[in-house]
Short mmCIF file of N, CA and C in Angstrom, two decimals:
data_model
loop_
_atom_site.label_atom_id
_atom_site.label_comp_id
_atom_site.label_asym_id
_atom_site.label_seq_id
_atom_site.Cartn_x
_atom_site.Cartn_y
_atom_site.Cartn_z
N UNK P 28 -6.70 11.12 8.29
CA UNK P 28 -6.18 10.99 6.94
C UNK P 28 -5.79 12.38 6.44
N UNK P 29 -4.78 12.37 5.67
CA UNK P 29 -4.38 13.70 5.59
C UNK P 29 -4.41 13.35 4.07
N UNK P 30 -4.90 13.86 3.23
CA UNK P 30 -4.37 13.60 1.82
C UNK P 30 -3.50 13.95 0.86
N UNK P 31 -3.15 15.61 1.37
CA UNK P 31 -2.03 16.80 1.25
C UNK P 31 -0.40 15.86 1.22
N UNK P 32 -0.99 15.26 2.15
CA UNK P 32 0.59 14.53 3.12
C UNK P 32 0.82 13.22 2.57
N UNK P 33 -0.46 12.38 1.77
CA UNK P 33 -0.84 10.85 1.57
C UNK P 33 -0.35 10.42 2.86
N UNK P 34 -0.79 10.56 3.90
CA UNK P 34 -0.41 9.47 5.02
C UNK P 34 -1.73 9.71 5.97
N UNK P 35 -1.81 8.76 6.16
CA UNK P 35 -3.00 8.01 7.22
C UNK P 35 -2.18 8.09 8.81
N UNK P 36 -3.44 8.15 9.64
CA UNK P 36 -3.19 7.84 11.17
C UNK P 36 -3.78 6.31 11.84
N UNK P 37 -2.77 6.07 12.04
CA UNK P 37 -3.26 4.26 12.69
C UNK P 37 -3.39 4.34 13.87
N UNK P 38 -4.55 4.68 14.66
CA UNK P 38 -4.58 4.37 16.10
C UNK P 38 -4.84 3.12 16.74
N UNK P 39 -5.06 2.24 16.24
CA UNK P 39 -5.47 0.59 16.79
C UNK P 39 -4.22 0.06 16.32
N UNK P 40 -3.25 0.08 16.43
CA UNK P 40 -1.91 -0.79 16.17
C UNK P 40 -1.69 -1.95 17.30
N UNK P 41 -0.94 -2.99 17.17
CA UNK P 41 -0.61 -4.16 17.56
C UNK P 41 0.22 -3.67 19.12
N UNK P 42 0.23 -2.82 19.31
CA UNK P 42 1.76 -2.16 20.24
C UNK P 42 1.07 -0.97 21.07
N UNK P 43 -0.04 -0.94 20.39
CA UNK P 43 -1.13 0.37 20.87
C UNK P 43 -0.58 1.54 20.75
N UNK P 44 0.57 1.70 20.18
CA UNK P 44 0.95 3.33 20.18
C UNK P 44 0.64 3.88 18.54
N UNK P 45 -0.01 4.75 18.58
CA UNK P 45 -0.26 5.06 16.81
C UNK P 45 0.57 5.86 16.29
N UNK P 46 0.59 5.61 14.96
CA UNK P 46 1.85 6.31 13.93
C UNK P 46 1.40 6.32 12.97
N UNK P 47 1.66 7.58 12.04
CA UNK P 47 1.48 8.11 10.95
C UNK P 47 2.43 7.23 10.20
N UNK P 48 1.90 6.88 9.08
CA UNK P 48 1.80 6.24 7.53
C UNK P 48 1.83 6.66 6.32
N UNK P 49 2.65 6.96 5.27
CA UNK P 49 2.48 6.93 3.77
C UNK P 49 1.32 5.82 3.29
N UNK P 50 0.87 6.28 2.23
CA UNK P 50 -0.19 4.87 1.71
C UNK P 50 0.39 5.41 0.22
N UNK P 51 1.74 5.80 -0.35
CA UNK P 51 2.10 5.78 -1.37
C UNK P 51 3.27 5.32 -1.00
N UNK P 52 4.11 4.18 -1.10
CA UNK P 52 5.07 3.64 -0.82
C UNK P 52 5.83 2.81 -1.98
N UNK P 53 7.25 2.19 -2.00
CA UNK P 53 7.59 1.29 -3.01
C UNK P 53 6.88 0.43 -2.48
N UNK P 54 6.07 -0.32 -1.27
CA UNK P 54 5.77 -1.40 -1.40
C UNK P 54 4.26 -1.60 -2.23
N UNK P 55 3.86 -0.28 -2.07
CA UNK P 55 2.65 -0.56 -2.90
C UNK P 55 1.64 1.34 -2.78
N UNK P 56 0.87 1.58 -3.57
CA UNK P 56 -0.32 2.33 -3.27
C UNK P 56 -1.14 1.93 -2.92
N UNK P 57 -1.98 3.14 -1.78
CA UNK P 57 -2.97 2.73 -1.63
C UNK P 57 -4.18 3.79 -1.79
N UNK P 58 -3.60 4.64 -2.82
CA UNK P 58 -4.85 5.80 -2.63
C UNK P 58 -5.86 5.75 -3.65
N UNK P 59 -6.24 4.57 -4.24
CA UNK P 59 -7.74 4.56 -5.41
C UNK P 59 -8.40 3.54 -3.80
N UNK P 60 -7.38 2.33 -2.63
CA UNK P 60 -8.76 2.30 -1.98
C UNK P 60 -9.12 3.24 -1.44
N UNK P 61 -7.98 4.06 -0.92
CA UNK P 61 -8.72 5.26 0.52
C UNK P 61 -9.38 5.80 -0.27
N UNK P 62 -9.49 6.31 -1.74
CA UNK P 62 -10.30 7.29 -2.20
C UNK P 62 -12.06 6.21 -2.11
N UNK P 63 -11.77 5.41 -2.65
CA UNK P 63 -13.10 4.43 -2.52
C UNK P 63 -13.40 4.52 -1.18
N UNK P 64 -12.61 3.59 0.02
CA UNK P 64 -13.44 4.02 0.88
C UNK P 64 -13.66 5.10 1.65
N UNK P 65 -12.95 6.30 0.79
CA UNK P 65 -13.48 8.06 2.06
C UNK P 65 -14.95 7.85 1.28
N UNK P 66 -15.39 7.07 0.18
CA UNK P 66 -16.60 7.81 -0.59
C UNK P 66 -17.92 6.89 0.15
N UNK P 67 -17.58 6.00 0.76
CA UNK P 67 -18.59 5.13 1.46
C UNK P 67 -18.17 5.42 3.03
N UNK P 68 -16.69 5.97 3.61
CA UNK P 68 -16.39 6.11 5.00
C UNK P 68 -15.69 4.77 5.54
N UNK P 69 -15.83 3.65 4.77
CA UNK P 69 -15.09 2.37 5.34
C UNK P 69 -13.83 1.74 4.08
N UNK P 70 -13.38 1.08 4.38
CA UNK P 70 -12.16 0.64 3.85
C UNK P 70 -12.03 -0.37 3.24
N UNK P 71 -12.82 -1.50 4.07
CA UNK P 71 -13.15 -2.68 3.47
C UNK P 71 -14.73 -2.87 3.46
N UNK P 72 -15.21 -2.88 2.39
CA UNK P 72 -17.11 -3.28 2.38
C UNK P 72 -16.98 -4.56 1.83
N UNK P 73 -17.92 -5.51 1.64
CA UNK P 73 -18.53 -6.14 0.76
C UNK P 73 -19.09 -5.48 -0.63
N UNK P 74 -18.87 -6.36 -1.19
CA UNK P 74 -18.68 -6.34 -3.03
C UNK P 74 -19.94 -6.94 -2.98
N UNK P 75 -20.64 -7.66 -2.14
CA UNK P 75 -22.40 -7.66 -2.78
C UNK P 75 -23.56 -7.17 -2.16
N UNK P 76 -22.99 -6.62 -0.76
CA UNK P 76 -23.96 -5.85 0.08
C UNK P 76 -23.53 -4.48 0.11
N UNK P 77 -22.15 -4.23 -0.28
CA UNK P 77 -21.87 -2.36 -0.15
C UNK P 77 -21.57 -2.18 1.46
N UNK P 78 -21.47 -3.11 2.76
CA UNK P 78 -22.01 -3.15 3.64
C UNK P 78 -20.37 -3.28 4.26
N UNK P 79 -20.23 -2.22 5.52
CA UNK P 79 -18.60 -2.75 5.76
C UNK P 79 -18.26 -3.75 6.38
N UNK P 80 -17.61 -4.54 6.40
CA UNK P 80 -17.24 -5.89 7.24
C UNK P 80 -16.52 -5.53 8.82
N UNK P 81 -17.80 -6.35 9.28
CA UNK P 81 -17.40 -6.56 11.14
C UNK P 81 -16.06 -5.96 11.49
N UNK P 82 -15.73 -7.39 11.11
CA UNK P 82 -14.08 -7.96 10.94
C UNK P 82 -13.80 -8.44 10.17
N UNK P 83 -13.06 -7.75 9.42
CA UNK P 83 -11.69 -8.28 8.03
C UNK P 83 -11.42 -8.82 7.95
N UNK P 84 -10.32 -9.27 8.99
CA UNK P 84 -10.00 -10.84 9.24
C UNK P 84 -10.59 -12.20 9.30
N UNK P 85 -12.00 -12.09 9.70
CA UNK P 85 -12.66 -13.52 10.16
C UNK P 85 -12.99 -13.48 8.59
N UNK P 86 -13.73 -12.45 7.49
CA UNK P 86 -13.90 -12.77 6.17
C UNK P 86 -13.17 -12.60 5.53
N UNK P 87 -11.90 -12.92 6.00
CA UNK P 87 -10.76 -13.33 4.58
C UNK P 87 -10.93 -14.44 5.06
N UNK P 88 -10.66 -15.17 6.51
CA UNK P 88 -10.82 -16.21 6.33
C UNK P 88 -12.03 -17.12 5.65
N UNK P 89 -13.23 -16.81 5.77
CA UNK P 89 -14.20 -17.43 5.16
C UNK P 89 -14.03 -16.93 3.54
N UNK P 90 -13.25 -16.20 2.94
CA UNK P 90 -13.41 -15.90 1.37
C UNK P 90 -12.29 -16.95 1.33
N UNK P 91 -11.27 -16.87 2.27
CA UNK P 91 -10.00 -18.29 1.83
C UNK P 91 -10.67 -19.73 1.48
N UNK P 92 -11.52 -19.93 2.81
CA UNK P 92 -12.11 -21.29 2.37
C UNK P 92 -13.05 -21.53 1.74
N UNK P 93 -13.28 -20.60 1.10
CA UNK P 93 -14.55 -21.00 -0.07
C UNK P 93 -14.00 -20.66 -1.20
N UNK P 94 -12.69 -19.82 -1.73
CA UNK P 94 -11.57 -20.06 -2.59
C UNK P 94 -11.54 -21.78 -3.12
N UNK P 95 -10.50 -22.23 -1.47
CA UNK P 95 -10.50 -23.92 -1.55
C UNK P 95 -11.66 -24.65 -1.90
N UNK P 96 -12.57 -24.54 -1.02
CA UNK P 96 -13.25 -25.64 -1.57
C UNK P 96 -13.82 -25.69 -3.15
N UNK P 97 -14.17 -24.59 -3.91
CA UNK P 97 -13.76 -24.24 -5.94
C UNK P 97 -12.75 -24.75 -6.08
N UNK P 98 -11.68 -24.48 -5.38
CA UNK P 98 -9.94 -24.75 -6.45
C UNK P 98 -9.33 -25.48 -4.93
N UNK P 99 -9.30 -26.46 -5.07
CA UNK P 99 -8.27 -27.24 -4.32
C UNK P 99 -7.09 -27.17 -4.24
N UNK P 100 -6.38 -26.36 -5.32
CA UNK P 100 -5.30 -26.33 -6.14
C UNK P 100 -4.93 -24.45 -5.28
N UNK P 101 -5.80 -24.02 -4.69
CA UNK P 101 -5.73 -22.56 -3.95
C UNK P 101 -5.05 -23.05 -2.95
N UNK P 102 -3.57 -22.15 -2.84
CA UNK P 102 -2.96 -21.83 -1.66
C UNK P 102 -3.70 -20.72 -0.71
N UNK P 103 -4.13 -20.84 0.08
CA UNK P 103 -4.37 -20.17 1.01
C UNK P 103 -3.52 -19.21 1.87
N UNK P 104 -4.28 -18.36 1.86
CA UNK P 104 -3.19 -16.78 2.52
C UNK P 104 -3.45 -16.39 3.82
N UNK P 105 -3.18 -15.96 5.08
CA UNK P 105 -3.55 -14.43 5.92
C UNK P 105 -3.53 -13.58 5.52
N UNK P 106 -4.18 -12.94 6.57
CA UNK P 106 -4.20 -11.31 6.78
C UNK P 106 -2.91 -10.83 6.62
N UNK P 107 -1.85 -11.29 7.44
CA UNK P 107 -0.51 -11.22 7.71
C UNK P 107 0.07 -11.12 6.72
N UNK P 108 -0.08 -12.44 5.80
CA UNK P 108 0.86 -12.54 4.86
C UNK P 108 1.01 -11.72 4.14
N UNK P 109 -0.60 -10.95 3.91
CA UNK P 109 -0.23 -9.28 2.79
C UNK P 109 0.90 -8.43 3.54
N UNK P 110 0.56 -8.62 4.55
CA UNK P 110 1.86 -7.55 5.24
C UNK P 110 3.60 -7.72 5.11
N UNK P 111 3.47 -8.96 4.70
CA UNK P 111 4.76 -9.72 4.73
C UNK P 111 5.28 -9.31 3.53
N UNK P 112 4.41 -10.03 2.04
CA UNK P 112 4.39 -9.45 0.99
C UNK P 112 4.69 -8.28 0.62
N UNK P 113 3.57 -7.35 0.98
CA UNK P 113 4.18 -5.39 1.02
C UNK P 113 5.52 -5.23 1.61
N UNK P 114 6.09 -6.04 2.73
CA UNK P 114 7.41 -5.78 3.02
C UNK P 114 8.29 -6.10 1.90
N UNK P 115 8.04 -6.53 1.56
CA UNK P 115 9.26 -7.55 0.71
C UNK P 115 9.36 -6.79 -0.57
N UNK P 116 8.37 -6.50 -1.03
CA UNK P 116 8.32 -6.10 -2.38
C UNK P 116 8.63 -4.60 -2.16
N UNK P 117 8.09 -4.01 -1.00
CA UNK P 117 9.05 -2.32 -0.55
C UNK P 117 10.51 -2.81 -0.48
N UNK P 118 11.31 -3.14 -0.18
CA UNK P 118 12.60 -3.99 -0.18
C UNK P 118 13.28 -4.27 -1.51
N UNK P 119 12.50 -4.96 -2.26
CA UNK P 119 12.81 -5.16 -3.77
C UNK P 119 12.80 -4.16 -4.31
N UNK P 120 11.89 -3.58 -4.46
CA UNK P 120 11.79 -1.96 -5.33
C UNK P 120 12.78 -1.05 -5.19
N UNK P 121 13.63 -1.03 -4.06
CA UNK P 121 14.70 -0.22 -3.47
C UNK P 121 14.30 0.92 -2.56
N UNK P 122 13.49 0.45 -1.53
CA UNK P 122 12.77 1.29 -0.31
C UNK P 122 13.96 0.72 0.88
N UNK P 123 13.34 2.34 1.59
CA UNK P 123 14.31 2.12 2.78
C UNK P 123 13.81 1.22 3.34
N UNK P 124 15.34 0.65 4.42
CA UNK P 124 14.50 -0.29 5.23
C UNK P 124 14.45 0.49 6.46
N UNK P 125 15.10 1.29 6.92
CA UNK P 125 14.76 2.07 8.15
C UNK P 125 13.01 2.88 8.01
N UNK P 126 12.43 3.43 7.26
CA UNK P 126 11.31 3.70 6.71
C UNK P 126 10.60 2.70 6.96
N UNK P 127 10.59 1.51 6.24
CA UNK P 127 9.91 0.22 6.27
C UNK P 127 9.48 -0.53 7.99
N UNK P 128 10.42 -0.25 8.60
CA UNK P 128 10.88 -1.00 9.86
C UNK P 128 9.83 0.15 10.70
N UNK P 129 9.82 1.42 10.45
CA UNK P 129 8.87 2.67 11.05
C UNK P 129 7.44 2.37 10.42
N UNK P 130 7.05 1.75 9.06
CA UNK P 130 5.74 1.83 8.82
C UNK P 130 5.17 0.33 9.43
N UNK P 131 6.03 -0.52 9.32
CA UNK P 131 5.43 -1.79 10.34
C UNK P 131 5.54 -1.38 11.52
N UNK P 132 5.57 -0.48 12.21
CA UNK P 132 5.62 -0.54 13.51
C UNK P 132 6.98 -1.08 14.38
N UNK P 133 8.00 -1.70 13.60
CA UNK P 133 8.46 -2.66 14.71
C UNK P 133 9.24 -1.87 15.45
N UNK P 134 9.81 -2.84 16.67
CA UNK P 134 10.17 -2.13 17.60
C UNK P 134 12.16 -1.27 17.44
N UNK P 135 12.94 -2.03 15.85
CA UNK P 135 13.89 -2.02 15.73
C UNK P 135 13.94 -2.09 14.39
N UNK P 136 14.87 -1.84 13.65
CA UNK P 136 15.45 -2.58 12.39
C UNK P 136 15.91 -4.05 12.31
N UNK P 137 16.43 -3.88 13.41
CA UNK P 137 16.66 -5.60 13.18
C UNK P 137 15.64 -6.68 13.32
N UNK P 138 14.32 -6.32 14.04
CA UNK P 138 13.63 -6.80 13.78
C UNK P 138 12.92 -7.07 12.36
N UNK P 139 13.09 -6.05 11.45
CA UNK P 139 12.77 -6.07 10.00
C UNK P 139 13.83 -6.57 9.09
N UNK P 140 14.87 -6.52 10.13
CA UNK P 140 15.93 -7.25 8.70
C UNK P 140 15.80 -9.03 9.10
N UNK P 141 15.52 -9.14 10.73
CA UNK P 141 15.90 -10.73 10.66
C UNK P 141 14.44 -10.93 9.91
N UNK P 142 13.35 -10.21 9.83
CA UNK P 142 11.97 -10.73 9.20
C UNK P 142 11.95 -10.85 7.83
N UNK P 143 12.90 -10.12 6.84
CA UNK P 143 12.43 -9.64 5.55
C UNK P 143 13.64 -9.96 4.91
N UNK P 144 14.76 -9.83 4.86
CA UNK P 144 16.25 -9.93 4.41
C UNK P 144 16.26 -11.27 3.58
N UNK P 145 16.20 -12.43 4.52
CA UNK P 145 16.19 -13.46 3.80
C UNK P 145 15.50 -13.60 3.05
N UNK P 146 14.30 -12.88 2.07
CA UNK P 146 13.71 -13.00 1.22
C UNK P 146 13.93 -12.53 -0.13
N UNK P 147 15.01 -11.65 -0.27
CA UNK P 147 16.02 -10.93 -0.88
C UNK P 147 16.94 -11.76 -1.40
N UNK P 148 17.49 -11.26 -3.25
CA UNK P 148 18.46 -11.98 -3.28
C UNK P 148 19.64 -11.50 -2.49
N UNK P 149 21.06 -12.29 -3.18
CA UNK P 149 22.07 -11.64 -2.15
C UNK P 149 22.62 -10.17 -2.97
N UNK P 150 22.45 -9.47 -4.18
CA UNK P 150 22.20 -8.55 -4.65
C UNK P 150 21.75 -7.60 -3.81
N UNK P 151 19.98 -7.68 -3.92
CA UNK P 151 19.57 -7.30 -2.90
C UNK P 151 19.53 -7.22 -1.55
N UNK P 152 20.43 -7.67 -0.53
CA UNK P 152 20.56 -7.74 0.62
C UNK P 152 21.66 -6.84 0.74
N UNK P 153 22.42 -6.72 -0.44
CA UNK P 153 23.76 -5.64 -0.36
C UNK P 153 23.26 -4.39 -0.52
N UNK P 154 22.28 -4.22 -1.31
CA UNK P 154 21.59 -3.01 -2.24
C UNK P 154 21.27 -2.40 -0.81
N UNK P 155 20.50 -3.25 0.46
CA UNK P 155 19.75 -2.50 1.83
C UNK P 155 20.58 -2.43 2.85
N UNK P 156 21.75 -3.36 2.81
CA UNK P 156 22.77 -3.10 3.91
C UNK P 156 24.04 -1.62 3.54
N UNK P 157 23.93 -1.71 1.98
CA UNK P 157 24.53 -0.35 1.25
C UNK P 157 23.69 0.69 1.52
N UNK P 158 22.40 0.80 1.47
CA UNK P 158 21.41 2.02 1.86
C UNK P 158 21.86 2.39 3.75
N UNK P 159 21.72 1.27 3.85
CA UNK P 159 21.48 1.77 5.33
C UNK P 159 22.61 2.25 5.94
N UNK P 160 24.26 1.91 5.30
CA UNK P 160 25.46 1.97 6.14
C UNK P 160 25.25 3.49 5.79
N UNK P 161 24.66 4.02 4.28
CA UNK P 161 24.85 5.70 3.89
C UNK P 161 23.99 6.10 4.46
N UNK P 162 23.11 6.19 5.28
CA UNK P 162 21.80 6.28 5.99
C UNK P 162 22.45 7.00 7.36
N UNK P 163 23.13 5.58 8.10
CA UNK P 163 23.87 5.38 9.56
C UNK P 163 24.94 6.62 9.59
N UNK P 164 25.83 7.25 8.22
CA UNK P 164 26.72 8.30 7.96
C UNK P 164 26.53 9.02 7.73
N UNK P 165 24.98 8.90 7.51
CA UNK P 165 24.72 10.69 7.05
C UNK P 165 25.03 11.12 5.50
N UNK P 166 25.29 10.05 4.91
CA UNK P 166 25.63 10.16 3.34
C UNK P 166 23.99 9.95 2.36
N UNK P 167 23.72 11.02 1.39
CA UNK P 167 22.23 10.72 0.81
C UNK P 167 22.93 9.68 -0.17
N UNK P 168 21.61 8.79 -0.01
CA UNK P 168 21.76 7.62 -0.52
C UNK P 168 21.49 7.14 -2.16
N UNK P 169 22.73 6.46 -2.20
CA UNK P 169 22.63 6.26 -3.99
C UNK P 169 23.25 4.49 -4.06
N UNK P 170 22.24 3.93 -4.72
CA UNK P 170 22.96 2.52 -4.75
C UNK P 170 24.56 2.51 -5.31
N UNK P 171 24.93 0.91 -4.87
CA UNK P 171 26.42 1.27 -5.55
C UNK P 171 26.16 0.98 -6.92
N UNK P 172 27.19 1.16 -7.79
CA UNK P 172 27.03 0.66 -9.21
C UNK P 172 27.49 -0.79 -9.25
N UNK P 173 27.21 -1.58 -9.67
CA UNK P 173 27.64 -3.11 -10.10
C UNK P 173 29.11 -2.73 -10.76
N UNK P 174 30.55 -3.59 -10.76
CA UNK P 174 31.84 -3.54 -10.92
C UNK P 174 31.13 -4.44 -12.31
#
């Protein structure tokens, strides 16, 4: 963790190769958790033991279904889906998508545009295909103005 820099080092990635990270992004901040968890050393604890969780994943799933069974009326989420979410809303805000496509890891842009694009209005789908053509030219980037 570098804090100078706000970017984190991910060595357990999906692809196994690790890459440095912003955790101040349009899709979201994240530096009141890292500051919470540099002060305990973990990232995710429990809220009634202080205690860090195994695995993250298996207790979202058990906090999902005990959501449902209180509120029936609870849509249920993944792990994933936050990731999906943070994409989208970095996208909306007017974040790069070449940036974006480097902090998920993926292997391309087009992998992030066929993932995320359609979630965009068609406004917005011009707003990131306009970023990126000034991006691809070497032109610093300024949205267009609306006619």
């Amino acid at each position: 963790m570098d804090s100078s820099r706000r970017q984190i080092l991910l060595t357990k990635t999906k692809t196994s190769r690790p890459r440095t990270i912003s955790w101040h992004t349009p899709g979201g901040n994240a530096t009141g958790a890292l500051e919470q968890g540099a002060a305990t050393g973990f990232l995710y604890t429990s809220s009634t033991t202080g205690k860090p969780f195994a695995n993250f994943s298996s207790n979202h799933a058990q906090i999902m279904r005990r959501i449902q069974r209180d509120n029936p009326l609870f849509r249920c989420f993944g792990v994933h889906d936050l990731r999906h979410a943070f994409a989208v809303r970095w996208l909306k805000e007017g974040g790069n998508i070449y940036r974006l496509s480097r902090h998920l890891g993926h292997s391309s842009v087009k992998v992030t545009e066929q993932n995320y694009l359609g979630f965009l209005t068609v406004e917005e789908q011009e707003r990131v295909q306009f970023q990126a053509e000034q991006i691809f030219e070497g032109v610093p980037t300024k949205s267009p103005t609306p006619a």
